Amino acid sequence: MGREPACCDTEYVTQLTSSAASRWQIPRIDRNERVLGGVAAAIAIEVGVQPLVIRTAFVILALAGGWGLVVYALAWAVTAVAAPNRISPYRPQPKGATSTHRHVAVGSITLGLLILFARFSSDVFNNIVFPLGFVLTGALIAWSRGQNDEGLSVVARVVAGVTVAVGGLIAFAALQFSLVDAIVALIFGLAIVAGIAIVAAPSVIRLGRDLDTERQDRVRQDERARISAHLHDSVLQTLSLIQRHADDPARTTQIARQQERELRGWLYGPGPSASDRVRLQSGLEAVATRVEQSHDIVIEVIAVGDSVTFERPLLTPLLDAAGEAMTNAAKHAGVPRIDVYAEHRDAVVEVFIRDTGVGFEPDDIDADRRGVTESIIARMRRAGGEAIIHASVDAGTEVELRLPIPEGATQP
Amino acid sequence: MTRLVLIDDHALVRAGVRAELETAFTIVGEAGDVPEAIDVIVREKPDVVVCDVHLPSGTAADVIAGAVHRGVTTVFLALSVSDAAEDVIAVIRAGARGYITKATDGAGLIDAVTRVADGDAVFSPRLAGFVLDAFSTDLSSPEADPELDQLTAREQEVMRLLARGYAYKEIARRLTISIKTVESHASSVLRKLQLSNRHELTRWAADRRIL
């Protein structure tokens, strides 16, 4: 009574974790701490002894008719099956009262298993369990997955595994039996493995294929989700905007143009690139979109030789001057369309901004317009380029911008 | 009067284009996909087919190939929003006489249809840009045919002015040549685009990550 809710929650959580992480847990394999499969090390961590102790126990058991290998494989299977289902955090606590207790425990368990297994050992068992042990060990080495599976290391591992399995088997068998017996054992062992493989292969293959199909499905779903997200953010929004502005053709056209350009860039354009580099086409498109947004105008941008990226600061004066020219045309020309043509060749970028509007007499321009003109010309001159303005009454206006590109300033 | 067939998978677009062209031409048929389009063309034998580049079951190139396969020779004008350069070049190489974008206004559309009906080539600024790009690389391969694989200086000049948004009339005035000469330059470029086997046409598309 009178407890703070927060206090209760904390206590509840503490209880939950402490009850979930019981004193005995299934060992967890640590990839960094392994010699073979890491089972011995995992058990050692769980029990609280040096890995060498458990490894020695396994070797002793393995010598007793190969049973150690069977136990090892079983332990491996158990840890592998348990791993994905583990919910509680793995916090191993040393078992027993002291280190001596733990070692005595490990020793007596090993001894007990040894006596138990010795009773079941016979020549038949020796002939089956040992070959199988070697073959399985080889197979496990071959098929165990490393952190980074490179092509070469996979091949190397398979070769190593097979060598260990076959070579080890023959060497061992030859020491104990005649060579004929060893080969018989090998054939026997291989026959068993082959039998298991034939029985299990269809379901294993099906499992593999299912996993593969599932992965492909997931990739496809991700891609579809990405596309639909993009379409939702862009095209659907635009369509609803267009519906709202259905009575205003100019605005509708402008919205549609902007969307078209954006979608075109998304479909055909280069992927997202570093923001400090810019392409001629995309740079001009961005400027054109800005002008289209603030004026009732359609701007068609054509770029030739647009196969490289420029450092953004290099192109900025050109893009700004082009933007000024587009704005001028949008404001004064009185036509619904501007053509922008850009070409990059022979270390020069040229941009032409053209309208077929009212034009003007170059000697007869008002102060306001002169100011803008000066800003185009002066800006290009500062950047080491030039700007030429062709205009005459009733024949439209064309602004020609030219910027030399220093060697090494472009990248593919 | 020139007889037209319109091919576009969007009925709304067909209606819009029809409204703009009806005043000047007779529209004898419409279609929304490739097989339908080929049937209409074979049945009506129109003078000009105005065709969208992308259709539900193929491209305009398939329509052209299908019509030619069934023995109908007619003039194609590709009309599209904004497509990958590769697709547009493919349609031209299949035999279309021109390519214009849907942003073209009514007068421009009528002018383009009239022009292709007369056997001339029609280049929108975008197509002219594609052409300049495709023919811009230096030619070093020994089997190159300079007659087909390169643009003359004059042709480049004409293409550049087309890409800058100039009309044939304005180009003629600017270069002080006749409109007929401008038209013949354009037709010559179209022929090169269709017949050239320069591998740059494909390599160029690959470079620009279009393929």
XYZ file of C-alpha atoms in Angstrom, chain B:
211
model
C -7.247 14.918 -95.997
C -4.581 13.114 -94.030
C -5.945 10.032 -92.247
C -4.651 9.372 -88.739
C -4.624 6.549 -86.210
C -3.961 7.367 -82.541
C -2.320 4.829 -80.248
C -2.045 5.439 -76.527
C -3.025 3.253 -73.621
C -4.705 6.149 -71.817
C -8.137 6.950 -73.221
C -7.899 10.431 -71.692
C -4.699 11.206 -73.568
C -6.219 9.892 -76.807
C -9.227 12.147 -76.269
C -6.950 15.155 -75.681
C -4.787 14.487 -78.722
C -7.882 13.772 -80.820
C -9.395 17.119 -79.826
C -6.231 18.932 -80.936
C -5.789 17.058 -84.223
C -9.430 16.670 -85.302
C -9.567 20.190 -86.707
C -6.819 19.476 -89.234
C -6.962 15.716 -89.901
C -9.373 12.797 -90.169
C -8.930 10.374 -87.302
C -9.877 6.934 -88.558
C -8.986 4.755 -85.602
C -7.643 4.439 -82.066
C -5.973 1.653 -80.135
C -4.682 1.058 -76.614
C -2.212 -1.812 -76.944
C 0.154 -3.437 -79.441
C -2.025 -6.164 -81.090
C -5.029 -3.838 -81.257
C -2.846 -1.128 -82.803
C -1.466 -3.463 -85.495
C -5.010 -4.602 -86.364
C -6.286 -1.038 -86.699
C -3.297 -0.018 -88.838
C -3.677 -3.045 -91.123
C -7.421 -2.431 -91.452
C -7.362 1.342 -91.973
C -3.993 1.822 -93.726
C -3.722 5.399 -92.372
C -1.314 8.026 -93.691
C 0.145 8.730 -90.257
C 0.154 6.821 -86.969
C 0.637 8.879 -83.817
C 1.937 6.398 -81.255
C 2.872 6.492 -77.581
C 6.323 5.021 -76.882
C 5.267 2.768 -74.013
C 2.205 0.543 -74.378
C 0.858 -2.123 -72.016
C 2.138 -5.027 -74.127
C 5.261 -3.555 -75.689
C 6.611 -0.382 -77.239
C 5.960 1.652 -80.357
C 8.873 -0.260 -81.922
C 6.794 -3.462 -81.651
C 3.832 -1.773 -83.333
C 6.021 -0.568 -86.208
C 7.640 -3.992 -86.611
C 4.231 -5.709 -86.476
C 2.697 -3.413 -89.101
C 5.692 -3.809 -91.408
C 5.518 -7.566 -90.917
C 1.925 -7.535 -92.133
C 2.871 -5.553 -95.181
C 1.617 -2.112 -94.208
C 3.979 0.775 -94.743
C 2.868 3.936 -93.049
C 4.452 6.885 -91.323
C 4.929 6.842 -87.563
C 5.255 9.781 -85.207
C 6.217 8.879 -81.636
C 4.476 10.951 -78.995
C 5.496 10.568 -75.402
C 5.812 12.196 -72.024
C 9.433 11.683 -71.117
C 11.141 8.416 -71.743
C 14.541 6.877 -71.444
C 16.705 7.914 -74.374
C 17.270 4.284 -75.206
C 13.549 3.653 -75.786
C 13.165 6.723 -77.956
C 16.191 5.811 -80.084
C 14.784 2.270 -80.430
C 11.488 3.624 -81.767
C 13.282 5.853 -84.264
C 15.476 2.967 -85.368
C 12.369 0.829 -85.837
C 11.245 3.373 -88.415
C 9.419 6.273 -86.763
C 9.842 9.564 -88.620
C 9.850 11.719 -85.544
C 9.529 12.073 -81.809
C 7.763 14.815 -79.921
C 6.803 15.185 -76.286
C 3.252 15.506 -74.999
C 4.144 18.950 -73.685
C 3.994 20.119 -77.311
C 1.034 22.444 -77.851
C -1.762 21.907 -80.390
C -0.134 23.949 -83.169
C 3.159 22.133 -82.688
C 1.390 18.788 -82.832
C -0.434 19.662 -86.059
C 2.786 20.990 -87.551
C 4.618 17.753 -86.631
C 1.946 15.492 -88.144
C 1.867 17.575 -91.337
C 5.628 17.410 -91.564
C 5.927 13.594 -91.167
C 2.988 13.125 -93.572
C 5.085 15.049 -96.132
C 7.980 12.661 -95.535
C 10.048 15.022 -93.394
C 11.670 14.260 -90.075
C 10.467 15.772 -86.826
C 12.866 16.345 -83.975
C 11.719 17.613 -80.641
C 14.474 19.408 -78.717
C 14.808 16.322 -76.536
C 15.317 13.978 -79.483
C 17.832 16.389 -81.003
C 19.678 16.301 -77.681
C 19.669 12.499 -77.683
C 21.041 12.476 -81.227
C 23.849 14.895 -80.412
C 24.752 12.813 -77.409
C 24.697 9.543 -79.308
C 26.856 10.852 -82.136
C 29.165 12.963 -80.004
C 31.834 10.399 -79.128
C 34.967 10.284 -81.228
C 34.938 7.518 -83.724
C 37.990 5.306 -83.695
C 36.702 1.863 -84.672
C 38.090 0.833 -88.088
C 34.837 -0.593 -89.443
C 33.048 2.712 -88.867
C 31.294 4.070 -91.907
C 31.854 7.838 -91.883
C 28.930 8.242 -94.243
C 26.525 6.774 -91.673
C 28.311 6.996 -88.359
C 29.086 10.672 -88.150
C 27.130 13.879 -88.419
C 28.442 16.555 -90.719
C 29.275 19.917 -89.197
C 26.109 21.386 -90.714
C 23.955 18.570 -89.397
C 25.399 19.071 -85.933
C 24.646 22.753 -86.183
C 21.045 22.058 -87.184
C 20.618 19.524 -84.362
C 22.102 21.937 -81.842
C 19.677 24.666 -82.873
C 16.766 22.197 -82.744
C 17.825 21.199 -79.228
C 17.938 24.899 -78.316
C 14.275 25.120 -79.262
C 14.523 26.727 -82.696
C 11.889 25.990 -85.351
C 12.973 24.990 -88.882
C 12.055 28.462 -90.119
C 14.236 30.149 -87.510
C 17.117 27.767 -88.192
C 16.918 28.572 -91.882
C 17.042 32.297 -91.142
C 19.909 31.946 -88.689
C 22.074 29.769 -90.932
C 20.950 31.695 -94.024
C 19.843 28.567 -95.836
C 16.407 27.600 -97.153
C 13.856 25.695 -95.088
C 14.118 22.873 -97.644
C 17.825 22.549 -96.856
C 17.113 22.430 -93.126
C 14.557 19.705 -93.787
C 16.994 17.692 -95.843
C 19.637 17.953 -93.097
C 17.070 16.695 -90.585
C 16.025 13.808 -92.840
C 19.650 12.886 -93.352
C 20.262 12.803 -89.584
C 17.158 10.650 -89.151
C 18.457 8.234 -91.788
C 21.826 8.005 -90.017
C 20.098 7.405 -86.723
C 18.102 4.569 -88.268
C 20.850 2.947 -90.301
C 24.040 3.610 -88.370
C 25.367 0.548 -86.650
C 27.786 2.506 -84.554
C 28.102 0.762 -81.266
C 28.219 4.131 -79.559
C 24.447 4.228 -79.843
C 24.221 1.438 -77.322
C 27.384 2.199 -75.405
C 26.211 5.723 -74.882
C 22.994 4.500 -73.327
C 24.932 2.132 -71.081
C 27.264 4.933 -69.981
C 24.310 6.945 -68.840
C 22.978 4.026 -66.860
C 19.876 3.895 -68.996
C 20.215 0.256 -69.999
